[in-house]
Short mmCIF file of C-alpha atoms and ligand atoms in Angstrom, two decimals:
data_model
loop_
_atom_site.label_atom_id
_atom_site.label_comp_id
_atom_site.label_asym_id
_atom_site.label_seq_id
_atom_site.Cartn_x
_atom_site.Cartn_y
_atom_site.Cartn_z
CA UNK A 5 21.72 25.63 0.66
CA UNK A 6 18.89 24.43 2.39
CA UNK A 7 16.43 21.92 1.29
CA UNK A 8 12.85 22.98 1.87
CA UNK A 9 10.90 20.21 -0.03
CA UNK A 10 7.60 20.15 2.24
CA UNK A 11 7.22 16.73 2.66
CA UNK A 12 4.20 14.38 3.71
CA UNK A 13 4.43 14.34 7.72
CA UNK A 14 3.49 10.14 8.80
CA UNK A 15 3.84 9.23 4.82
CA UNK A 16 7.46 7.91 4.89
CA UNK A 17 8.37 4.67 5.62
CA UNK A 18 11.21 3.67 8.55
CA UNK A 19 13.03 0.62 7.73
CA UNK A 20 15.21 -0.75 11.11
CA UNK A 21 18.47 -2.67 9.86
CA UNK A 22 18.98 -5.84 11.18
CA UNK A 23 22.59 -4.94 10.72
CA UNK A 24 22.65 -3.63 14.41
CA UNK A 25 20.26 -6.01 16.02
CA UNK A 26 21.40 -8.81 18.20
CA UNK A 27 22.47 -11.89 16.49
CA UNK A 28 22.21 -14.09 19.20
CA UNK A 29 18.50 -13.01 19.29
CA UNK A 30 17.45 -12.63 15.85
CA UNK A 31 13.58 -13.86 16.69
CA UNK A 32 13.21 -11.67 19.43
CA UNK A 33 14.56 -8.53 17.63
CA UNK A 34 12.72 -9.39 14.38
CA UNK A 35 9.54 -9.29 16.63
CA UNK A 36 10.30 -6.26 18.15
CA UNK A 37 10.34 -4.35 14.59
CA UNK A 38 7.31 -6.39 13.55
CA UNK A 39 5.48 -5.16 16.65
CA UNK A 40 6.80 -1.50 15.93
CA UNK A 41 5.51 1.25 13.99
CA UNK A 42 8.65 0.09 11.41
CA UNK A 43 7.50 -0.59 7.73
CA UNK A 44 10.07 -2.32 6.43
CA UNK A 45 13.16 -4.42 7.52
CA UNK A 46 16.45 -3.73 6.32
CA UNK A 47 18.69 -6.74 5.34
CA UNK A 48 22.44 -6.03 4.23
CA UNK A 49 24.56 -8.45 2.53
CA UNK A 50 27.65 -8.53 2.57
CA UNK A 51 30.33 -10.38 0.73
CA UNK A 52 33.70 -9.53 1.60
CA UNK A 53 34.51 -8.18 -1.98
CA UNK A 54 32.24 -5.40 -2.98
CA UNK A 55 33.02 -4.45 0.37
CA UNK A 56 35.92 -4.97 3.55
CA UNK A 57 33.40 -6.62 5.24
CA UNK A 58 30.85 -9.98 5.83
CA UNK A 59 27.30 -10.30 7.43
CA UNK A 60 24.75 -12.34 6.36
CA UNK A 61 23.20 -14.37 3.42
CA UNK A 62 20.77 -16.98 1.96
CA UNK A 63 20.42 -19.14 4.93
CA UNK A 64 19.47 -16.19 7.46
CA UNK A 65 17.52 -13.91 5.08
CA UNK A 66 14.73 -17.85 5.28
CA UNK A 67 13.74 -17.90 8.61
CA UNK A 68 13.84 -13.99 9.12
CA UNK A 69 11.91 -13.13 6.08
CA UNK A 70 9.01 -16.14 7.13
CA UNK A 71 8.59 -14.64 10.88
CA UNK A 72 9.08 -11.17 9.55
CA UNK A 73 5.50 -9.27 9.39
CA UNK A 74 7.13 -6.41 7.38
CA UNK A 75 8.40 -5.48 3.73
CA UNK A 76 11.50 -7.42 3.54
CA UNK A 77 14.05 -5.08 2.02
CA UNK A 78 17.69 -6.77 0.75
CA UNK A 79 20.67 -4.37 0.39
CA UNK A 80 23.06 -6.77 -1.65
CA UNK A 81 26.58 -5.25 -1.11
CA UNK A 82 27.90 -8.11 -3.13
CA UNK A 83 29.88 -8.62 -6.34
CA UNK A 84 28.18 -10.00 -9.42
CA UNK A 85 24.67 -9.50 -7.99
CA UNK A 86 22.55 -10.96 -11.08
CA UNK A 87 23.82 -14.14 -10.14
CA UNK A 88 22.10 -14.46 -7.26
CA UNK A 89 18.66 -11.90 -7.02
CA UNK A 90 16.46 -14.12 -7.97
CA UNK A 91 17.39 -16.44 -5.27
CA UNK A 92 16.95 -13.48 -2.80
CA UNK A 93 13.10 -13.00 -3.96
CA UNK A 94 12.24 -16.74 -3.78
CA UNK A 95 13.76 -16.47 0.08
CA UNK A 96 11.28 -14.31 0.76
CA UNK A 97 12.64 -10.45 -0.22
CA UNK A 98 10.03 -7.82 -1.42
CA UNK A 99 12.62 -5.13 -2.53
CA UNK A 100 16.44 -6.30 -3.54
CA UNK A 101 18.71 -3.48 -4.06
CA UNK A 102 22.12 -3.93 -5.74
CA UNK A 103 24.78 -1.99 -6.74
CA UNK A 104 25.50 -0.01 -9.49
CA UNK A 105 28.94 0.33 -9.22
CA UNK A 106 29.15 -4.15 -8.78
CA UNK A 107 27.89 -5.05 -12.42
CA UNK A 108 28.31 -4.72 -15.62
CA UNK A 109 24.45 -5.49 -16.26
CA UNK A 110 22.34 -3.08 -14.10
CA UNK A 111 18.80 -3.07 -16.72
CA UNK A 112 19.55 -7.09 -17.18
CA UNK A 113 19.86 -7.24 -13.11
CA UNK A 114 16.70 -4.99 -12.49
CA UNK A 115 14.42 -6.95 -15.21
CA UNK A 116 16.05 -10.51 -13.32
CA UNK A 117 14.54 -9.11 -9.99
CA UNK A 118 11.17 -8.38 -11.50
CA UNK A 119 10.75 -11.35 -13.56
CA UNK A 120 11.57 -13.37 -10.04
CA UNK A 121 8.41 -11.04 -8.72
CA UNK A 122 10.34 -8.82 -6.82
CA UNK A 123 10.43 -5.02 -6.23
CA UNK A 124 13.76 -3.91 -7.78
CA UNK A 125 16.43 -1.51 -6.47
CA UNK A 126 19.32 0.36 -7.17
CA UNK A 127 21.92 1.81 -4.34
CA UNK A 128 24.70 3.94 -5.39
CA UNK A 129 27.93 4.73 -3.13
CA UNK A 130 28.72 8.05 -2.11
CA UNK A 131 30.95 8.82 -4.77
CA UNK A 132 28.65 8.04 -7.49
CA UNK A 133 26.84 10.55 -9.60
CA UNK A 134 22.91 10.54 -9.08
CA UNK A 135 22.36 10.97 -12.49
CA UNK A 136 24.20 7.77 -13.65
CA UNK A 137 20.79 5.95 -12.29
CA UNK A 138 18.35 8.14 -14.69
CA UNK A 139 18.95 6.16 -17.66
CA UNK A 140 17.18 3.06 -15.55
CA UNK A 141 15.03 5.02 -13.19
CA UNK A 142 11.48 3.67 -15.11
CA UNK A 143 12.51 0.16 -14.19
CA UNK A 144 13.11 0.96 -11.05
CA UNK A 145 10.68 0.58 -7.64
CA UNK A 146 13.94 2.22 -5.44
CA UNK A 147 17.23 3.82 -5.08
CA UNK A 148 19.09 3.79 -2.57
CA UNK A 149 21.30 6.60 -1.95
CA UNK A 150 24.45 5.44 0.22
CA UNK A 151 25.40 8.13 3.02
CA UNK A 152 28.25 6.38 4.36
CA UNK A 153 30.62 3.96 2.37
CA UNK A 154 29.00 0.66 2.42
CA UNK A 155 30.07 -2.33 4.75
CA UNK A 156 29.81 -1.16 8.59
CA UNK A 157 27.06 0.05 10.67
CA UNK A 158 27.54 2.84 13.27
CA UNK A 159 28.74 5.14 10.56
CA UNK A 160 29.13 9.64 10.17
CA UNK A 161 26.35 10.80 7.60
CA UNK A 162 28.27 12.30 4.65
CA UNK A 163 25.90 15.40 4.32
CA UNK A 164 26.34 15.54 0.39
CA UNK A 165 23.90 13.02 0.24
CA UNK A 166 21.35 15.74 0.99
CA UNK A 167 22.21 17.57 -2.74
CA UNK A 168 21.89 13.95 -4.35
CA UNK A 169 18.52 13.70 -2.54
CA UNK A 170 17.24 16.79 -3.89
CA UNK A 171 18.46 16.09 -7.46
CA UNK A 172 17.18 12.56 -7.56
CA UNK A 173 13.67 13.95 -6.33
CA UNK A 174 13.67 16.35 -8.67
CA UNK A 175 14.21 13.83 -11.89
CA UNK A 176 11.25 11.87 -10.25
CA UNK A 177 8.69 14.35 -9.84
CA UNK A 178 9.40 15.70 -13.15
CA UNK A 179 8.88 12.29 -14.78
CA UNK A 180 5.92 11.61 -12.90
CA UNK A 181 7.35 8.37 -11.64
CA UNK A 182 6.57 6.21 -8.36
CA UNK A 183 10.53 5.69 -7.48
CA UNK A 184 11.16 5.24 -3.54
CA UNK A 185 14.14 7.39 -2.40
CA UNK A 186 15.90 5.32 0.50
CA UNK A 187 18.82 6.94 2.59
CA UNK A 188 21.05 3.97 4.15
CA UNK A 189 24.09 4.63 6.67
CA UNK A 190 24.24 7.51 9.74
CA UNK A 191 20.26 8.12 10.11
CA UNK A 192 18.99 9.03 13.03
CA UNK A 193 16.85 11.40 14.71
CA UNK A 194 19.39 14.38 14.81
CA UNK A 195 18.97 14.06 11.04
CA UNK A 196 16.40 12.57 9.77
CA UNK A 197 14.36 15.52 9.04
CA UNK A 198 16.78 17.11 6.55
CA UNK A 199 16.48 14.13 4.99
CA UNK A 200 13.03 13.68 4.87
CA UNK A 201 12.81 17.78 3.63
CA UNK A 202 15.43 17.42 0.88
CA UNK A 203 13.24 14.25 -0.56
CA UNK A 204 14.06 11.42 0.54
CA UNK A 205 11.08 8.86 2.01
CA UNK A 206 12.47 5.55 3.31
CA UNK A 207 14.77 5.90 6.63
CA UNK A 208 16.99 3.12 7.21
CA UNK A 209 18.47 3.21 10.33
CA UNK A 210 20.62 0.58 12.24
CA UNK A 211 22.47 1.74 15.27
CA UNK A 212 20.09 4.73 15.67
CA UNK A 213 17.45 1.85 16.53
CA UNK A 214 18.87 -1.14 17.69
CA UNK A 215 21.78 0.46 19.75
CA UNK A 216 19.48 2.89 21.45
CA UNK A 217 17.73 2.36 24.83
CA UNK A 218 14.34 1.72 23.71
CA UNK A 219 14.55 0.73 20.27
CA UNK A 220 10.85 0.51 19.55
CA UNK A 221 10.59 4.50 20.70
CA UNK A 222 13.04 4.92 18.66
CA UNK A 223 11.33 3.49 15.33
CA UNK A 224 8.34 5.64 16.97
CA UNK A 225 9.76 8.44 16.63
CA UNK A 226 11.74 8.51 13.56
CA UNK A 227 8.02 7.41 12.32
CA UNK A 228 7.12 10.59 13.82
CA UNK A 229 9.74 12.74 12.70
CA UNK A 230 8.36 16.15 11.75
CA UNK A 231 5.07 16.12 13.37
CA UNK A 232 5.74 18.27 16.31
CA UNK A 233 6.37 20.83 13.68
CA UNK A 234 3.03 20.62 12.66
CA UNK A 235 -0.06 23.19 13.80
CA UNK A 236 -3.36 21.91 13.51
C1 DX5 B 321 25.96 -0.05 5.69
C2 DX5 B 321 24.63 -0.72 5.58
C3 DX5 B 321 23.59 -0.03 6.37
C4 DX5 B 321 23.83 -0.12 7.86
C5 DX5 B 321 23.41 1.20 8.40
O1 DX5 B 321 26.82 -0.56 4.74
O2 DX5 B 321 24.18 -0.74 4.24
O3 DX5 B 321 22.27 -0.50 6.07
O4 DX5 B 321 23.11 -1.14 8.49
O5 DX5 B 321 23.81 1.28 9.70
P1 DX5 B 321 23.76 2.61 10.53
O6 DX5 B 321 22.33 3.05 10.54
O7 DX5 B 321 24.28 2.22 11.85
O8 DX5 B 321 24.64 3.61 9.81
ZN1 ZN B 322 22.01 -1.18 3.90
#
């Protein structure tokens, strides 16, 4: 199958995940991506439950999120996340995304992230069926479709993702609704043009970025992705 959604060449937004960046030089990194062509900055939380693995929380997402010059984007990978998104907007956060597969209450979750003034996602894991988000999809600013298992960086693209894509953008367009589709885990610029062409229009990418030589070409040209296609 392929996916031939034209999409809008410069219109999607790259989102660099701190996931991959240097912790010992947080500032520095955090400048880099605000001094890129990056729109957004991609902060994953993890708790050790939800998934086999631990990053970051409260007390880092502060001081990033008040030297950050771009949309502050929170991936919760956490258990129980209504107990804690509206603490996540009030840190700073513009989107939080949590998972579907971590609560019982995903509308009650959604509506506690917009009453708190924030932009409200919803990120399912690979194995999860696109259409269980459809029931909530008019509350929500975001989903993020998982293409890796959650919980490490440097990760193989599961290319199934790229049917979920498709599906999910098709359920949008047909309602009319203003729903960002983000793709989180293997992105890069071997790939990131399928993904952009089967609908998707936020790129996170961690190691594709921050592991690379020059990390801010590297937001440049997954910014750019497409473009050379183009005749003018
Ligand atoms: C994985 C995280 C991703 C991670 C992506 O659980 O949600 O955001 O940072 O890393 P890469 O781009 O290296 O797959
Ligand atoms: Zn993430």
């Amino acid at each position: 199958m392929t996916f031939c959604y034209t999409f809008d060449t410069m219109s999607h937004i790259v989102a660099p995940s701190l996931l991959a960046a240097d912790f010992l030089n947080l500032e520095r990194d955090v400048s880099l991506v605000n001094q890129s062509e990056a729109d957004w900055l991609h902060f994953d939380v993890m708790d050790g439950v939800f998934v086999p693995n631990i990053s970051f929380g409260q007390p880092i997402l502060k001081p990033v999120a008040k030297h950050c010059a771009k949309v502050v984007d929170v991936h919760l990978m956490i258990e129980r996340p209504e107990l804690y998104v509206e603490e996540f907007v009030e840190l700073g956060a513009d989107y939080v995304s949590f998972h579907i597969e971590a609560t019982r209450h995903v509308h009650r979750t959604i509506q506690l992230i917009k009453g708190a003034g924030g932009k409200a996602g919803l990120a399912l894991n690979p194995h999860t069926a696109v259409e269980s988000a459809f029931d909530v999809l008019e509350d929500l600013d975001l989903v993020v479709l998982m293409s890796v298992n959650p919980g490490f960086g440097g990760q193989k693209f599961i290319y199934r993702t790229l049917h979920k894509i498709a599906a999910l953008k098709d359920e949008i367009t047909t309602r009319n609704l203003d729903v960002h589709i983000q793709v989180d885990g293997g992105v890069g610029l071997h790939n990131a043009e399928k993904i952009l062409q089967a609908g998707a229009n936020v790129l996170v990418a961690g190691s594709a970025v921050f592991k690379s030589d020059d990390p801010t070409d590297t937001i440049s040209r997954l910014k750019n992705v497409g473009i050379e296609n183009l005749h003018f």
